[in-house]
Amino acid sequence: MRWDNLADNTTQAGPGALFAADAVTTRTFDTPEFRGITFHEIRARSIVNRVPGASRMPFEWTVNPYRGCTHACVYCFARKTHSYLDLDTGLGFDSQIVVKTNAGELLARHLASPRWHGAHIAMGTNVDCYQRAEGRYRLMPGIISALRDHANPFSVLTKGTLILRDLELLKQAAEVTEVGISVSVGFTDRELWRTVEPGTPSPERRLDVVRTLADHGIGCGVLMAPVIPFLGDRPDQLRDTVRAVAEAGAQSVTPLVLHLRPGAREWFMAWLAEHHPDLVRRYERLYADGAYAPTWYQRRVTRRVHELAAEYGIGPARRGEARRLPPPGTPTPVPVRDDPGPTQLTLL
């Protein structure tokens, strides 16, 4: 593996390194849930990342305690990030997991800095912070505790049911700041789920998470992502998914059509050629202009999902006022509000 872009080759990491090269420990575990997976444990030098200005994401700061994801979604846009380590963006992304073991303490230190002014932090936007590895490494309790202790607004996007382990921490955080939870459920078709999201909990189990959070007073939205052209976009599929989302008690549903960035595109198209060769040419035409489906297609899907949401009584997302704990003697800063358009990913 090449760590050159991320690590310094001395025991004292240089200013551009994210960790020292001698701080990497590689482990494997001979248990059924982790068989075939390699974990690279690192002590990171930073944990809060600024989103590039050109990004379409409606937030500016993220925390990602892991790189790589055992959910193994064939369409995952984050696959490209593994190439920065000279790791394979296909099977390597699914089975070579980088773990930032000191994520909680790093975040606590960052939030305590006088230079940090309590901006919203999004999690689960690159790889899932509640993937299977979290069951062993338990990084999220420390992360949520730090955010709670500093009353820093945050959001979590996940396909993982493990988030319910941290329910009490989430409730505590919601008492002092704005907490946004979104669960990703692009479809309820079980056959499609088994082939494109083989390492994830079933859509039904994810919707149980929405239901449980709602029962405990934590509002939860559903990111209906991805809507997969020609495989998950039939009118009956869209209706079944929105109906299930409504029955689970979701506050909102936001559709997001599949996008195929470099790294993910090659892996997805190889999968498509194997499982649905008749669709390859249609995809080449639909995505001929880049990573995103044509605007007309996105708008058609979005309009239909919004119509179904209105039919089933799912209202728009409700945003509360974020409460922060400012340094003594200073005024409380006014929280920045994001207002993404109907086809944008929203985490609140």
Coordinates of C-alpha atoms in Angstrom, one line a residue:
M1 CA 0.0 0.0 0.0
R2 CA 1.2 3.5 -0.7
W3 CA 0.6 6.0 2.1
D4 CA 2.8 8.7 0.5
N5 CA 0.0 11.3 0.0
L6 CA -1.2 10.9 3.6
A7 CA 1.7 10.0 5.8
D8 CA 5.2 11.2 6.6
N9 CA 7.9 8.5 6.5
T10 CA 9.4 9.6 9.8
T11 CA 8.2 9.2 13.3
Q12 CA 7.5 13.0 13.4
A13 CA 4.8 13.6 10.7
G14 CA 5.4 16.6 8.5
P15 CA 3.0 19.5 8.2
G16 CA 1.2 18.0 5.2
A17 CA 0.8 14.5 6.5
L18 CA -2.4 13.2 8.1
F19 CA -0.6 10.7 10.3
A20 CA 2.9 9.3 10.9
A21 CA 3.8 6.3 8.8
D22 CA 4.9 4.3 11.8
A23 CA 1.5 4.9 13.4
V24 CA -0.3 2.4 11.1
T25 CA -1.3 -1.0 12.5
T26 CA -2.8 -3.6 10.1
R27 CA -5.2 -6.2 11.6
T28 CA -7.4 -9.0 10.4
F29 CA -10.1 -10.7 12.5
D30 CA -11.1 -14.3 12.0
T31 CA -14.8 -13.8 12.8
P32 CA -17.6 -14.4 10.3
E33 CA -18.6 -10.7 10.0
F34 CA -15.0 -9.6 9.4
R35 CA -13.6 -12.5 7.4
G36 CA -11.7 -11.3 4.3
I37 CA -11.5 -7.7 5.6
T38 CA -8.3 -5.9 6.5
F39 CA -8.3 -3.0 8.9
H40 CA -5.5 -0.3 8.8
E41 CA -5.6 1.4 12.2
I42 CA -4.1 4.9 12.2
R43 CA -3.7 7.8 14.6
A44 CA -4.9 10.7 12.5
R45 CA -3.5 14.2 12.8
S46 CA -6.8 15.9 11.8
I47 CA -10.5 14.8 11.7
V48 CA -12.6 17.8 10.5
N49 CA -12.5 18.2 6.8
R50 CA -13.6 21.2 4.7
V51 CA -15.8 20.3 1.7
P52 CA -14.4 21.6 -1.6
G53 CA -16.1 24.8 -2.8
A54 CA -17.1 23.1 -6.1
S55 CA -19.1 20.4 -4.2
R56 CA -22.8 20.1 -4.6
M57 CA -23.2 19.2 -0.9
P58 CA -25.2 21.6 1.2
F59 CA -22.7 21.7 4.1
E60 CA -19.1 22.9 4.6
W61 CA -17.5 20.6 7.2
T62 CA -17.4 16.8 7.6
V63 CA -16.0 14.1 9.9
N64 CA -15.1 10.7 8.4
P65 CA -13.8 8.2 10.9
Y66 CA -13.3 5.5 8.3
R67 CA -12.0 5.2 4.7
G68 CA -13.5 2.3 2.7
C69 CA -16.8 0.6 3.5
T70 CA -17.9 -2.9 4.0
H71 CA -21.4 -2.0 2.8
A72 CA -19.9 -2.8 -0.6
C73 CA -22.5 -0.7 -2.6
V74 CA -21.6 -1.1 -6.2
Y75 CA -22.4 2.5 -7.0
C76 CA -20.6 4.2 -4.1
F77 CA -19.2 7.5 -5.2
A78 CA -16.5 7.4 -2.5
R79 CA -14.6 4.6 -4.2
K80 CA -12.3 7.0 -5.9
T81 CA -10.8 8.0 -2.6
H82 CA -9.2 4.6 -2.2
S83 CA -7.0 5.3 -5.3
Y84 CA -5.2 8.0 -3.3
L85 CA -3.7 5.2 -1.3
D86 CA -3.0 3.0 -4.3
L87 CA -5.8 0.7 -3.1
D88 CA -8.2 -0.9 -5.5
T89 CA -11.5 1.1 -5.9
G90 CA -13.4 -2.2 -6.4
L91 CA -13.0 -5.1 -4.0
G92 CA -10.2 -3.1 -2.1
F93 CA -12.7 -0.4 -1.2
D94 CA -15.0 -3.0 0.2
S95 CA -12.4 -4.9 2.2
Q96 CA -9.4 -2.6 3.0
I97 CA -10.8 -0.3 5.8
V98 CA -8.8 2.6 7.2
V99 CA -9.8 3.3 10.8
K100 CA -9.0 6.6 12.5
T101 CA -8.8 5.3 16.0
N102 CA -8.3 8.6 17.7
A103 CA -11.2 10.3 16.0
G104 CA -13.1 11.2 19.2
E105 CA -10.2 12.8 21.0
L106 CA -9.2 14.7 17.9
L107 CA -12.7 16.1 17.4
A108 CA -13.0 17.1 21.1
R109 CA -9.7 19.0 20.8
H110 CA -10.8 20.7 17.5
L111 CA -14.2 21.8 18.9
A112 CA -12.5 23.3 22.0
S113 CA -10.3 25.5 19.9
P114 CA -11.1 29.2 20.0
R115 CA -10.8 29.3 16.2
W116 CA -13.8 27.0 15.8
H117 CA -17.1 28.8 15.8
G118 CA -19.6 25.9 16.0
A119 CA -20.4 25.3 12.3
H120 CA -22.5 22.4 11.3
I121 CA -20.6 19.1 10.9
A122 CA -21.9 16.4 8.6
M123 CA -21.1 12.7 9.0
G124 CA -21.7 9.7 6.7
T125 CA -21.3 11.8 3.6
N126 CA -18.2 9.9 2.3
V127 CA -18.4 6.4 3.7
D128 CA -20.9 5.1 6.3
C129 CA -19.8 5.9 9.9
Y130 CA -22.1 3.1 11.1
Q131 CA -20.7 0.3 8.8
R132 CA -19.8 -3.0 10.4
A133 CA -16.4 -1.8 11.6
E134 CA -18.1 0.6 14.0
G135 CA -19.4 -2.4 16.0
R136 CA -15.8 -3.2 16.9
Y137 CA -14.1 0.1 17.0
R138 CA -16.9 2.2 18.6
L139 CA -15.7 5.6 17.3
M140 CA -19.0 7.3 17.1
P141 CA -19.9 7.4 20.8
G142 CA -16.7 9.5 21.4
I143 CA -17.6 11.7 18.4
I144 CA -21.2 12.3 19.4
S145 CA -20.1 13.0 23.0
A146 CA -17.7 15.7 21.8
L147 CA -20.4 17.3 19.7
R148 CA -22.9 17.1 22.6
D149 CA -20.4 18.6 25.1
H150 CA -19.8 21.5 22.8
A151 CA -23.4 21.9 21.7
N152 CA -22.2 21.7 18.1
P153 CA -24.9 21.1 15.4
F154 CA -24.4 18.0 13.4
S155 CA -26.1 15.5 11.0
V156 CA -25.6 11.8 10.3
L157 CA -26.5 9.9 7.1
T158 CA -26.4 6.2 7.3
K159 CA -27.6 2.8 6.0
G160 CA -26.5 1.2 9.3
T161 CA -28.8 0.0 12.1
L162 CA -26.0 0.4 14.6
I163 CA -26.9 4.0 15.1
L164 CA -29.6 2.8 17.5
R165 CA -26.8 1.7 19.9
D166 CA -26.1 5.5 20.3
L167 CA -29.7 6.5 20.8
E168 CA -29.2 7.9 24.3
L169 CA -26.3 10.0 23.2
L170 CA -28.3 11.3 20.3
K171 CA -31.1 12.3 22.6
Q172 CA -28.7 14.1 24.9
A173 CA -27.2 16.0 22.0
A174 CA -30.6 16.9 20.6
E175 CA -31.4 18.7 23.9
V176 CA -28.6 21.2 23.4
T177 CA -28.1 21.5 19.6
E178 CA -29.6 20.8 16.2
V179 CA -29.2 17.1 15.3
G180 CA -30.2 15.9 11.9
I181 CA -30.6 12.2 11.1
S182 CA -31.1 10.8 7.7
V183 CA -31.4 7.1 6.7
S184 CA -30.6 6.1 3.1
V185 CA -33.2 3.9 1.5
G186 CA -33.2 4.2 -2.3
F187 CA -35.7 1.4 -2.9
T188 CA -37.5 -1.5 -1.2
D189 CA -37.0 -4.1 -3.9
R190 CA -35.2 -6.9 -2.1
E191 CA -33.7 -8.5 -5.2
L192 CA -32.2 -5.2 -6.2
W193 CA -30.9 -4.6 -2.7
R194 CA -29.1 -8.0 -2.5
T195 CA -27.2 -7.3 -5.7
V196 CA -26.3 -3.6 -5.4
E197 CA -25.9 -3.2 -1.6
P198 CA -24.8 -6.7 -0.4
G199 CA -23.2 -5.5 2.8
T200 CA -26.0 -3.4 4.1
P201 CA -28.9 -4.1 6.4
S202 CA -32.1 -4.6 4.4
P203 CA -34.3 -1.7 3.5
E204 CA -36.9 -2.9 6.0
R205 CA -34.4 -2.9 8.9
R206 CA -33.3 0.6 7.9
L207 CA -36.9 1.8 8.0
D208 CA -37.2 0.2 11.4
V209 CA -34.4 2.7 12.5
V210 CA -36.5 5.6 11.2
R211 CA -39.5 4.2 13.2
T212 CA -37.5 3.8 16.4
L213 CA -35.9 7.2 16.2
A214 CA -39.4 8.8 15.7
D215 CA -40.7 6.8 18.7
H216 CA -38.0 8.4 20.8
G217 CA -38.7 11.9 19.7
I218 CA -35.8 12.2 17.2
G219 CA -37.1 13.3 13.8
C220 CA -35.5 11.4 10.9
G221 CA -35.6 12.0 7.2
V222 CA -35.1 9.5 4.4
L223 CA -32.6 10.1 1.6
M224 CA -34.1 8.1 -1.2
A225 CA -30.8 7.4 -2.8
P226 CA -29.9 6.3 -5.2
V227 CA -32.8 6.0 -7.5
I228 CA -31.2 3.7 -10.1
P229 CA -32.3 4.3 -13.7
F230 CA -34.1 1.3 -15.4
L231 CA -33.7 -0.8 -12.3
G232 CA -35.4 1.1 -9.5
D233 CA -37.3 3.9 -11.1
R234 CA -40.5 2.2 -12.3
P235 CA -43.7 4.0 -11.0
D236 CA -44.7 1.0 -8.8
Q237 CA -41.2 0.9 -7.3
L238 CA -41.2 4.6 -6.5
R239 CA -44.7 4.2 -5.0
D240 CA -43.7 1.2 -2.9
T241 CA -40.7 3.0 -1.5
V242 CA -42.4 6.3 -0.6
R243 CA -45.3 4.4 1.0
A244 CA -42.9 2.4 3.2
V245 CA -41.0 5.6 4.1
A246 CA -44.3 7.2 5.1
E247 CA -45.4 4.2 7.2
A248 CA -42.1 4.3 9.0
G249 CA -42.8 7.9 10.2
A250 CA -40.1 9.7 8.3
Q251 CA -40.3 13.5 8.5
S252 CA -39.2 14.0 4.9
V253 CA -38.1 12.1 1.8
T254 CA -35.5 13.4 -0.6
P255 CA -34.8 11.6 -3.9
L256 CA -31.3 11.5 -5.4
V257 CA -30.7 9.9 -8.8
L258 CA -27.7 7.7 -9.2
H259 CA -24.5 9.6 -10.1
L260 CA -21.4 7.8 -11.4
R261 CA -18.2 9.5 -10.6
P262 CA -14.8 8.2 -11.8
G263 CA -13.9 5.1 -9.7
A264 CA -17.5 4.3 -9.0
R265 CA -18.5 4.5 -12.7
E266 CA -16.0 1.8 -13.8
W267 CA -17.0 -0.6 -11.0
F268 CA -20.7 -0.1 -11.5
M269 CA -20.5 -0.5 -15.3
A270 CA -18.6 -3.7 -14.9
W271 CA -21.3 -4.9 -12.5
L272 CA -24.0 -3.8 -15.0
A273 CA -22.3 -5.7 -17.8
E274 CA -22.3 -8.9 -15.8
H275 CA -25.9 -8.7 -14.3
H276 CA -27.8 -6.5 -16.8
P277 CA -25.8 -6.4 -20.1
D278 CA -28.9 -5.2 -22.0
L279 CA -28.8 -2.0 -20.0
V280 CA -25.1 -1.0 -20.7
R281 CA -25.8 0.9 -23.9
R282 CA -28.8 2.7 -22.3
Y283 CA -26.5 3.8 -19.4
E284 CA -23.8 5.0 -21.8
R285 CA -26.3 7.2 -23.5
L286 CA -27.9 8.5 -20.2
Y287 CA -24.6 9.3 -18.6
A288 CA -22.8 10.4 -21.8
D289 CA -22.3 13.9 -20.6
G290 CA -20.7 13.1 -17.2
A291 CA -21.3 11.7 -13.8
Y292 CA -24.9 12.9 -13.5
A293 CA -28.1 11.9 -15.3
P294 CA -29.6 14.6 -17.5
T295 CA -31.5 17.3 -15.7
W296 CA -34.8 16.3 -17.3
Y297 CA -34.5 12.8 -15.9
Q298 CA -33.6 14.1 -12.4
R299 CA -36.5 16.5 -12.4
R300 CA -39.0 13.8 -13.6
V301 CA -38.0 11.5 -10.7
T302 CA -38.0 14.3 -8.2
R303 CA -41.4 15.5 -9.2
R304 CA -42.9 12.0 -9.0
V305 CA -41.4 11.3 -5.6
H306 CA -42.7 14.7 -4.3
E307 CA -46.1 13.9 -5.6
L308 CA -46.1 10.6 -3.9
A309 CA -44.8 12.1 -0.7
A310 CA -47.7 14.6 -0.7
E311 CA -50.1 11.8 -1.3
Y312 CA -48.8 9.8 1.7
G313 CA -48.7 12.8 3.9
I314 CA -44.9 13.3 4.3
G315 CA -44.3 16.9 5.1
P316 CA -41.1 18.9 4.4
A317 CA -38.1 18.6 6.7
R318 CA -38.5 20.7 9.9
R319 CA -35.4 22.5 11.0
G320 CA -35.0 23.7 14.6
E321 CA -32.7 26.4 15.9
A322 CA -29.2 25.1 16.7
R323 CA -28.1 26.0 20.2
R324 CA -24.4 26.4 20.8
L325 CA -22.4 27.1 23.9
P326 CA -20.3 30.2 23.2
P327 CA -17.1 31.1 25.1
P328 CA -18.0 33.1 28.3
G329 CA -18.7 36.7 27.5
T330 CA -19.2 36.3 23.8
P331 CA -22.5 36.5 21.9
T332 CA -24.0 33.3 20.5
P333 CA -23.3 33.1 16.7
V334 CA -26.3 32.9 14.4
P335 CA -26.4 29.4 12.9
V336 CA -25.9 29.2 9.1
R337 CA -28.9 27.6 7.4
D338 CA -28.6 25.5 4.3
D339 CA -31.4 25.5 1.7
P340 CA -30.7 22.8 -0.9
G341 CA -32.9 22.6 -3.9
P342 CA -35.2 19.6 -4.5
T343 CA -32.6 17.4 -6.1
Q344 CA -29.9 18.2 -3.6
L345 CA -28.8 15.9 -0.8
T346 CA -30.1 17.1 2.5
L347 CA -29.1 15.7 5.9
L348 CA -31.5 17.6 8.1

